[in-house]
Amino acid sequence: MPAVPSDLAATHVPLPRADGEASRARLMLAGLRLFAEQGYARTSTRELAQAAEVNIAAIRYYFGDKAGLYRAVFFEPLNTVEEDLALFNQPGLSLEGTLQGFFQAMLDPLCDGDEGRWCIKLRMREMLEPTSLWAEEIRTGIAPMHHLLVGALCRHLGLAEPDDDVHRLAIGISGMAVHLHVGRDVIDHVAPHLNQTTDAVPHWAAWLLRTALGMVEAEQLHRQHRLSRLDRPPRP
C-alpha cells in the first residue's frame, strides 16, 4: 500500500508573486483530474506540471512532493468533516432533520460539476487502489458520520445501545446516497434524465429522505411486532 505523508499540504507558504495562488489552484485542479483518472502511482510529476502549465518545481514548493499534492486534492476540495457533521449533529434535531442534513452532506459533491465528480471518482479509485489516505478517510470521516447516524436512529427507536440491525439500517440509508456517486454511470445509462435537470439533486434528496424515513418506520414496526410475539403467553 503506497504511503502518503500526512503533514505536507499544510506547511507551505504561497510564492511571493502575483500568479502564486493561481499556480497552486491549477495544480490542484490538474492533480484532481489526473489522480482520479489514472491513480496515484501512474501519474507523474511531469504530467502534473504540464497539465497545470507550471514549472515542475512548483509542486515541491506548494506541496512538498507528489504525495503532498495528492493529499491536498483528496481532502481540500470537499467540505471538512466538521462541516459535514455540523449539518446533522445539532441538539434537539429530529430524525427527519438529521436525515436531511446527512443527505445534504452526502450529495453536496453532486452540485460541484466536474470537480465534484472527480472527487468522488478519486475516492472510488482509493477503494480499489488504497493509499494510506483511505484508512484515514474511513477513520476520520466515514466512521464518525456512521456513528452519528446510528446514534440518531437509536434515539428515535428508543434504544440505549445500537444492535446489529441498527448498524444495518444506517448502512442501508447511507448506501442509497453512495450509489448516486459510485453508480453514476449506470444511472446515466438506464435513466439518464434523472441527472440531467437543474433540480436533479433536490429531487434525489427528497426521495432519499422519504425512503429513509420509510425504512426507519419499517424497522420500528418490525421491532414492535417482535416484542409483541415475545409478550404472548405460550400456547397450552
PDB file of C-alpha atoms in Angstrom:
ATOM      1  CA  MET A   1       0.000   0.000   0.000  1.00  0.00           C
ATOM      2  CA  PRO A   2       1.623   3.311  -1.021  1.00  0.00           C
ATOM      3  CA  ALA A   3       2.171   5.614   1.920  1.00  0.00           C
ATOM      4  CA  VAL A   4       1.097   9.225   1.553  1.00  0.00           C
ATOM      5  CA  PRO A   5       2.692  11.632   4.066  1.00  0.00           C
ATOM      6  CA  SER A   6       0.127  13.241   6.315  1.00  0.00           C
ATOM      7  CA  ASP A   7       1.697  16.617   7.032  1.00  0.00           C
ATOM      8  CA  LEU A   8       2.870  18.041   3.731  1.00  0.00           C
ATOM      9  CA  ALA A   9      -0.076  20.020   2.416  1.00  0.00           C
ATOM     10  CA  ALA A  10      -0.371  22.472   5.286  1.00  0.00           C
ATOM     11  CA  THR A  11       3.252  23.568   5.645  1.00  0.00           C
ATOM     12  CA  HIS A  12       3.862  25.734   2.583  1.00  0.00           C
ATOM     13  CA  VAL A  13       3.579  29.478   2.040  1.00  0.00           C
ATOM     14  CA  PRO A  14       2.402  30.887  -1.317  1.00  0.00           C
ATOM     15  CA  LEU A  15       5.081  32.142  -3.674  1.00  0.00           C
ATOM     16  CA  PRO A  16       5.683  35.921  -3.422  1.00  0.00           C
ATOM     17  CA  ARG A  17       4.417  36.558  -6.941  1.00  0.00           C
ATOM     18  CA  ALA A  18       1.157  37.653  -8.491  1.00  0.00           C
ATOM     19  CA  ASP A  19       0.284  34.305 -10.027  1.00  0.00           C
ATOM     20  CA  GLY A  20       1.190  32.232  -6.951  1.00  0.00           C
ATOM     21  CA  GLU A  21      -2.345  31.348  -5.892  1.00  0.00           C
ATOM     22  CA  ALA A  22      -3.387  30.789  -9.495  1.00  0.00           C
ATOM     23  CA  SER A  23      -0.499  28.355  -9.995  1.00  0.00           C
ATOM     24  CA  ARG A  24      -1.455  26.416  -6.875  1.00  0.00           C
ATOM     25  CA  ALA A  25      -5.096  26.322  -7.991  1.00  0.00           C
ATOM     26  CA  ARG A  26      -4.106  24.993 -11.424  1.00  0.00           C
ATOM     27  CA  LEU A  27      -2.012  22.294  -9.801  1.00  0.00           C
ATOM     28  CA  MET A  28      -4.922  21.342  -7.561  1.00  0.00           C
ATOM     29  CA  LEU A  29      -7.322  21.057 -10.496  1.00  0.00           C
ATOM     30  CA  ALA A  30      -4.850  19.172 -12.693  1.00  0.00           C
ATOM     31  CA  GLY A  31      -3.945  16.862  -9.823  1.00  0.00           C
ATOM     32  CA  LEU A  32      -7.560  16.116  -9.003  1.00  0.00           C
ATOM     33  CA  ARG A  33      -8.346  15.210 -12.609  1.00  0.00           C
ATOM     34  CA  LEU A  34      -5.220  13.166 -13.308  1.00  0.00           C
ATOM     35  CA  PHE A  35      -5.204  11.296  -9.992  1.00  0.00           C
ATOM     36  CA  ALA A  36      -8.903  10.476 -10.410  1.00  0.00           C
ATOM     37  CA  GLU A  37      -8.427   9.252 -13.979  1.00  0.00           C
ATOM     38  CA  GLN A  38      -5.053   7.483 -13.651  1.00  0.00           C
ATOM     39  CA  GLY A  39      -4.430   6.852  -9.970  1.00  0.00           C
ATOM     40  CA  TYR A  40      -1.589   7.991  -7.757  1.00  0.00           C
ATOM     41  CA  ALA A  41       1.101   5.572  -8.928  1.00  0.00           C
ATOM     42  CA  ARG A  42       0.521   6.112 -12.665  1.00  0.00           C
ATOM     43  CA  THR A  43       0.536   9.916 -12.538  1.00  0.00           C
ATOM     44  CA  SER A  44       3.957  11.552 -12.845  1.00  0.00           C
ATOM     45  CA  THR A  45       5.045  14.935 -11.555  1.00  0.00           C
ATOM     46  CA  ARG A  46       5.939  15.897 -15.123  1.00  0.00           C
ATOM     47  CA  GLU A  47       2.368  15.208 -16.265  1.00  0.00           C
ATOM     48  CA  LEU A  48       1.010  17.211 -13.361  1.00  0.00           C
ATOM     49  CA  ALA A  49       3.210  20.197 -14.102  1.00  0.00           C
ATOM     50  CA  GLN A  50       2.419  20.120 -17.823  1.00  0.00           C
ATOM     51  CA  ALA A  51      -1.335  19.895 -17.217  1.00  0.00           C
ATOM     52  CA  ALA A  52      -1.195  22.815 -14.773  1.00  0.00           C
ATOM     53  CA  GLU A  53       1.179  24.818 -17.007  1.00  0.00           C
ATOM     54  CA  VAL A  54       3.686  25.359 -14.205  1.00  0.00           C
ATOM     55  CA  ASN A  55       7.321  24.537 -13.597  1.00  0.00           C
ATOM     56  CA  ILE A  56       7.787  21.135 -12.009  1.00  0.00           C
ATOM     57  CA  ALA A  57       9.482  22.838  -9.045  1.00  0.00           C
ATOM     58  CA  ALA A  58       6.131  24.424  -8.149  1.00  0.00           C
ATOM     59  CA  ILE A  59       4.866  21.029  -6.957  1.00  0.00           C
ATOM     60  CA  ARG A  60       7.636  20.839  -4.396  1.00  0.00           C
ATOM     61  CA  TYR A  61       7.206  24.471  -3.374  1.00  0.00           C
ATOM     62  CA  TYR A  62       3.462  24.294  -2.715  1.00  0.00           C
ATOM     63  CA  PHE A  63       3.009  20.687  -1.653  1.00  0.00           C
ATOM     64  CA  GLY A  64       6.397  19.179  -0.784  1.00  0.00           C
ATOM     65  CA  ASP A  65       6.146  16.451  -3.405  1.00  0.00           C
ATOM     66  CA  LYS A  66       3.607  14.429  -5.379  1.00  0.00           C
ATOM     67  CA  ALA A  67       2.320  12.799  -2.198  1.00  0.00           C
ATOM     68  CA  GLY A  68       1.639  16.201  -0.677  1.00  0.00           C
ATOM     69  CA  LEU A  69      -0.290  17.289  -3.761  1.00  0.00           C
ATOM     70  CA  TYR A  70      -2.270  14.066  -3.664  1.00  0.00           C
ATOM     71  CA  ARG A  71      -3.212  14.641  -0.042  1.00  0.00           C
ATOM     72  CA  ALA A  72      -4.291  18.203  -0.826  1.00  0.00           C
ATOM     73  CA  VAL A  73      -6.527  17.233  -3.758  1.00  0.00           C
ATOM     74  CA  PHE A  74      -8.005  14.357  -1.763  1.00  0.00           C
ATOM     75  CA  PHE A  75      -9.143  16.461   1.199  1.00  0.00           C
ATOM     76  CA  GLU A  76      -9.280  20.170   0.305  1.00  0.00           C
ATOM     77  CA  PRO A  77     -11.987  20.400  -2.415  1.00  0.00           C
ATOM     78  CA  LEU A  78     -14.733  18.833  -0.275  1.00  0.00           C
ATOM     79  CA  ASN A  79     -16.270  20.073   2.952  1.00  0.00           C
ATOM     80  CA  THR A  80     -14.309  19.322   6.081  1.00  0.00           C
ATOM     81  CA  VAL A  81     -15.518  16.529   8.336  1.00  0.00           C
ATOM     82  CA  GLU A  82     -16.556  19.140  10.889  1.00  0.00           C
ATOM     83  CA  GLU A  83     -18.675  20.977   8.298  1.00  0.00           C
ATOM     84  CA  ASP A  84     -20.387  17.759   7.216  1.00  0.00           C
ATOM     85  CA  LEU A  85     -21.083  16.593  10.763  1.00  0.00           C
ATOM     86  CA  ALA A  86     -22.483  20.002  11.740  1.00  0.00           C
ATOM     87  CA  LEU A  87     -25.247  19.534   9.161  1.00  0.00           C
ATOM     88  CA  PHE A  88     -26.861  16.746  11.180  1.00  0.00           C
ATOM     89  CA  ASN A  89     -25.302  16.871  14.650  1.00  0.00           C
ATOM     90  CA  GLN A  90     -27.307  19.557  16.419  1.00  0.00           C
ATOM     91  CA  PRO A  91     -29.004  19.290  19.837  1.00  0.00           C
ATOM     92  CA  GLY A  92     -32.698  18.524  19.630  1.00  0.00           C
ATOM     93  CA  LEU A  93     -32.660  17.786  15.904  1.00  0.00           C
ATOM     94  CA  SER A  94     -35.490  15.482  14.830  1.00  0.00           C
ATOM     95  CA  LEU A  95     -34.818  12.294  12.925  1.00  0.00           C
ATOM     96  CA  GLU A  96     -36.140  13.963   9.767  1.00  0.00           C
ATOM     97  CA  GLY A  97     -33.841  16.936  10.290  1.00  0.00           C
ATOM     98  CA  THR A  98     -30.912  14.606  10.962  1.00  0.00           C
ATOM     99  CA  LEU A  99     -31.541  12.679   7.756  1.00  0.00           C
ATOM    100  CA  GLN A 100     -31.929  15.905   5.755  1.00  0.00           C
ATOM    101  CA  GLY A 101     -28.550  17.131   6.985  1.00  0.00           C
ATOM    102  CA  PHE A 102     -26.956  13.725   6.431  1.00  0.00           C
ATOM    103  CA  PHE A 103     -28.132  13.561   2.820  1.00  0.00           C
ATOM    104  CA  GLN A 104     -27.068  17.163   2.230  1.00  0.00           C
ATOM    105  CA  ALA A 105     -23.550  16.249   3.317  1.00  0.00           C
ATOM    106  CA  MET A 106     -23.602  13.167   1.105  1.00  0.00           C
ATOM    107  CA  LEU A 107     -24.996  14.884  -2.001  1.00  0.00           C
ATOM    108  CA  ASP A 108     -23.108  18.193  -1.919  1.00  0.00           C
ATOM    109  CA  PRO A 109     -20.393  16.921  -4.327  1.00  0.00           C
ATOM    110  CA  LEU A 110     -23.088  16.287  -6.943  1.00  0.00           C
ATOM    111  CA  CYS A 111     -23.613  20.056  -7.100  1.00  0.00           C
ATOM    112  CA  ASP A 112     -19.944  20.754  -7.922  1.00  0.00           C
ATOM    113  CA  GLY A 113     -19.886  19.691 -11.562  1.00  0.00           C
ATOM    114  CA  ASP A 114     -16.743  18.049 -12.904  1.00  0.00           C
ATOM    115  CA  GLU A 115     -14.747  18.850  -9.773  1.00  0.00           C
ATOM    116  CA  GLY A 116     -17.274  17.063  -7.577  1.00  0.00           C
ATOM    117  CA  ARG A 117     -17.323  14.030  -9.895  1.00  0.00           C
ATOM    118  CA  TRP A 118     -13.528  13.863  -9.883  1.00  0.00           C
ATOM    119  CA  CYS A 119     -13.534  13.987  -6.072  1.00  0.00           C
ATOM    120  CA  ILE A 120     -15.881  11.018  -5.933  1.00  0.00           C
ATOM    121  CA  LYS A 121     -14.008   9.159  -8.673  1.00  0.00           C
ATOM    122  CA  LEU A 122     -10.798   9.648  -6.704  1.00  0.00           C
ATOM    123  CA  ARG A 123     -12.430   8.044  -3.657  1.00  0.00           C
ATOM    124  CA  MET A 124     -13.699   5.185  -5.794  1.00  0.00           C
ATOM    125  CA  ARG A 125     -10.152   4.655  -7.009  1.00  0.00           C
ATOM    126  CA  GLU A 126      -8.942   4.703  -3.404  1.00  0.00           C
ATOM    127  CA  MET A 127     -11.283   1.811  -2.652  1.00  0.00           C
ATOM    128  CA  LEU A 128      -9.573  -0.250  -5.362  1.00  0.00           C
ATOM    129  CA  GLU A 129      -6.019   1.107  -5.070  1.00  0.00           C
ATOM    130  CA  PRO A 130      -5.814   2.311  -1.462  1.00  0.00           C
ATOM    131  CA  THR A 131      -3.066   4.547  -0.168  1.00  0.00           C
ATOM    132  CA  SER A 132      -2.769   5.446   3.498  1.00  0.00           C
ATOM    133  CA  LEU A 133      -5.339   8.192   2.908  1.00  0.00           C
ATOM    134  CA  TRP A 134      -8.222   5.737   2.505  1.00  0.00           C
ATOM    135  CA  ALA A 135      -7.782   4.395   6.024  1.00  0.00           C
ATOM    136  CA  GLU A 136      -7.634   7.989   7.259  1.00  0.00           C
ATOM    137  CA  GLU A 137     -10.813   8.851   5.359  1.00  0.00           C
ATOM    138  CA  ILE A 138     -12.634   5.920   6.963  1.00  0.00           C
ATOM    139  CA  ARG A 139     -11.344   6.727  10.451  1.00  0.00           C
ATOM    140  CA  THR A 140     -11.852  10.496  10.440  1.00  0.00           C
ATOM    141  CA  GLY A 141     -14.785  10.943   8.037  1.00  0.00           C
ATOM    142  CA  ILE A 142     -16.867   7.891   7.220  1.00  0.00           C
ATOM    143  CA  ALA A 143     -16.886   6.301  10.681  1.00  0.00           C
ATOM    144  CA  PRO A 144     -17.917   9.484  12.563  1.00  0.00           C
ATOM    145  CA  MET A 145     -20.781  10.077  10.109  1.00  0.00           C
ATOM    146  CA  HIS A 146     -21.927   6.475  10.507  1.00  0.00           C
ATOM    147  CA  HIS A 147     -21.852   6.604  14.306  1.00  0.00           C
ATOM    148  CA  LEU A 148     -23.730   9.904  14.439  1.00  0.00           C
ATOM    149  CA  LEU A 149     -26.434   8.444  12.204  1.00  0.00           C
ATOM    150  CA  VAL A 150     -26.559   5.310  14.350  1.00  0.00           C
ATOM    151  CA  GLY A 151     -26.954   7.467  17.454  1.00  0.00           C
ATOM    152  CA  ALA A 152     -29.881   9.351  15.916  1.00  0.00           C
ATOM    153  CA  LEU A 153     -31.554   6.082  14.936  1.00  0.00           C
ATOM    154  CA  CYS A 154     -31.094   4.699  18.444  1.00  0.00           C
ATOM    155  CA  ARG A 155     -32.723   7.775  19.968  1.00  0.00           C
ATOM    156  CA  HIS A 156     -35.655   7.518  17.586  1.00  0.00           C
ATOM    157  CA  LEU A 157     -36.080   3.785  18.218  1.00  0.00           C
ATOM    158  CA  GLY A 158     -35.685   4.160  21.985  1.00  0.00           C
ATOM    159  CA  LEU A 159     -32.526   2.071  22.225  1.00  0.00           C
ATOM    160  CA  ALA A 160     -29.782   2.608  24.772  1.00  0.00           C
ATOM    161  CA  GLU A 161     -27.206   0.878  22.546  1.00  0.00           C
ATOM    162  CA  PRO A 162     -27.176   0.012  18.846  1.00  0.00           C
ATOM    163  CA  ASP A 163     -27.643  -3.586  17.805  1.00  0.00           C
ATOM    164  CA  ASP A 164     -26.662  -5.172  14.505  1.00  0.00           C
ATOM    165  CA  ASP A 165     -29.914  -4.205  12.787  1.00  0.00           C
ATOM    166  CA  VAL A 166     -29.416  -0.524  13.652  1.00  0.00           C
ATOM    167  CA  HIS A 167     -25.980  -0.659  12.023  1.00  0.00           C
ATOM    168  CA  ARG A 168     -27.546  -2.413   9.022  1.00  0.00           C
ATOM    169  CA  LEU A 169     -30.204   0.305   8.831  1.00  0.00           C
ATOM    170  CA  ALA A 170     -27.587   3.081   8.906  1.00  0.00           C
ATOM    171  CA  ILE A 171     -25.502   1.333   6.248  1.00  0.00           C
ATOM    172  CA  GLY A 172     -28.583   0.838   4.073  1.00  0.00           C
ATOM    173  CA  ILE A 173     -29.563   4.502   4.383  1.00  0.00           C
ATOM    174  CA  SER A 174     -26.092   5.771   3.545  1.00  0.00           C
ATOM    175  CA  GLY A 175     -25.701   3.183   0.787  1.00  0.00           C
ATOM    176  CA  MET A 176     -28.549   4.742  -1.185  1.00  0.00           C
ATOM    177  CA  ALA A 177     -26.689   8.057  -1.292  1.00  0.00           C
ATOM    178  CA  VAL A 178     -23.345   6.402  -2.020  1.00  0.00           C
ATOM    179  CA  HIS A 179     -24.850   4.692  -5.064  1.00  0.00           C
ATOM    180  CA  LEU A 180     -25.706   8.062  -6.605  1.00  0.00           C
ATOM    181  CA  HIS A 181     -21.937   8.613  -6.766  1.00  0.00           C
ATOM    182  CA  VAL A 182     -20.449   5.201  -7.483  1.00  0.00           C
ATOM    183  CA  GLY A 183     -23.345   4.194  -9.734  1.00  0.00           C
ATOM    184  CA  ARG A 184     -23.486   7.458 -11.669  1.00  0.00           C
ATOM    185  CA  ASP A 185     -22.506   5.851 -14.975  1.00  0.00           C
ATOM    186  CA  VAL A 186     -25.164   3.165 -14.527  1.00  0.00           C
ATOM    187  CA  ILE A 187     -27.869   5.710 -13.699  1.00  0.00           C
ATOM    188  CA  ASP A 188     -26.883   7.836 -16.686  1.00  0.00           C
ATOM    189  CA  HIS A 189     -27.293   4.762 -18.891  1.00  0.00           C
ATOM    190  CA  VAL A 190     -30.562   3.282 -17.581  1.00  0.00           C
ATOM    191  CA  ALA A 191     -32.360   6.551 -16.705  1.00  0.00           C
ATOM    192  CA  PRO A 192     -30.254   9.484 -17.968  1.00  0.00           C
ATOM    193  CA  HIS A 193     -32.991  12.065 -17.456  1.00  0.00           C
ATOM    194  CA  LEU A 194     -32.764  11.652 -13.670  1.00  0.00           C
ATOM    195  CA  ASN A 195     -29.452  13.502 -13.538  1.00  0.00           C
ATOM    196  CA  GLN A 196     -29.907  15.997 -16.355  1.00  0.00           C
ATOM    197  CA  THR A 197     -32.302  18.556 -14.873  1.00  0.00           C
ATOM    198  CA  THR A 198     -31.149  21.573 -12.883  1.00  0.00           C
ATOM    199  CA  ASP A 199     -33.122  20.372  -9.858  1.00  0.00           C
ATOM    200  CA  ALA A 200     -31.906  16.765 -10.028  1.00  0.00           C
ATOM    201  CA  VAL A 201     -30.060  16.870  -6.696  1.00  0.00           C
ATOM    202  CA  PRO A 202     -33.006  18.334  -4.694  1.00  0.00           C
ATOM    203  CA  HIS A 203     -35.261  15.652  -6.218  1.00  0.00           C
ATOM    204  CA  TRP A 204     -32.810  12.942  -5.182  1.00  0.00           C
ATOM    205  CA  ALA A 205     -32.523  14.455  -1.693  1.00  0.00           C
ATOM    206  CA  ALA A 206     -36.305  14.495  -1.230  1.00  0.00           C
ATOM    207  CA  TRP A 207     -36.624  10.908  -2.471  1.00  0.00           C
ATOM    208  CA  LEU A 208     -33.792   9.714  -0.224  1.00  0.00           C
ATOM    209  CA  LEU A 209     -35.366  11.396   2.802  1.00  0.00           C
ATOM    210  CA  ARG A 210     -38.793   9.904   2.107  1.00  0.00           C
ATOM    211  CA  THR A 211     -37.343   6.442   1.513  1.00  0.00           C
ATOM    212  CA  ALA A 212     -35.076   6.552   4.566  1.00  0.00           C
ATOM    213  CA  LEU A 213     -37.981   7.553   6.806  1.00  0.00           C
ATOM    214  CA  GLY A 214     -39.910   4.618   5.383  1.00  0.00           C
ATOM    215  CA  MET A 215     -37.011   2.289   6.179  1.00  0.00           C
ATOM    216  CA  VAL A 216     -36.887   3.548   9.759  1.00  0.00           C
ATOM    217  CA  GLU A 217     -40.649   3.096  10.127  1.00  0.00           C
ATOM    218  CA  ALA A 218     -40.410  -0.458   8.788  1.00  0.00           C
ATOM    219  CA  GLU A 219     -37.630  -1.229  11.286  1.00  0.00           C
ATOM    220  CA  GLN A 220     -39.699   0.217  14.111  1.00  0.00           C
ATOM    221  CA  LEU A 221     -42.752  -1.883  13.135  1.00  0.00           C
ATOM    222  CA  HIS A 222     -40.585  -4.973  12.882  1.00  0.00           C
ATOM    223  CA  ARG A 223     -39.268  -4.424  16.404  1.00  0.00           C
ATOM    224  CA  GLN A 224     -42.743  -3.821  17.784  1.00  0.00           C
ATOM    225  CA  HIS A 225     -44.007  -6.983  16.129  1.00  0.00           C
ATOM    226  CA  ARG A 226     -41.110  -8.972  17.505  1.00  0.00           C
ATOM    227  CA  LEU A 227     -41.764  -7.684  21.042  1.00  0.00           C
ATOM    228  CA  SER A 228     -45.480  -8.458  20.793  1.00  0.00           C
ATOM    229  CA  ARG A 229     -44.674 -12.046  19.840  1.00  0.00           C
ATOM    230  CA  LEU A 230     -42.370 -12.382  22.832  1.00  0.00           C
ATOM    231  CA  ASP A 231     -45.063 -10.994  25.148  1.00  0.00           C
ATOM    232  CA  ARG A 232     -47.674 -13.509  24.051  1.00  0.00           C
ATOM    233  CA  PRO A 233     -48.378 -16.282  26.558  1.00  0.00           C
ATOM    234  CA  PRO A 234     -47.272 -19.693  25.414  1.00  0.00           C
ATOM    235  CA  ARG A 235     -49.895 -21.881  23.772  1.00  0.00           C
ATOM    236  CA  PRO A 236     -51.295 -24.604  26.006  1.00  0.00           C
TER     237      PRO A 236
END
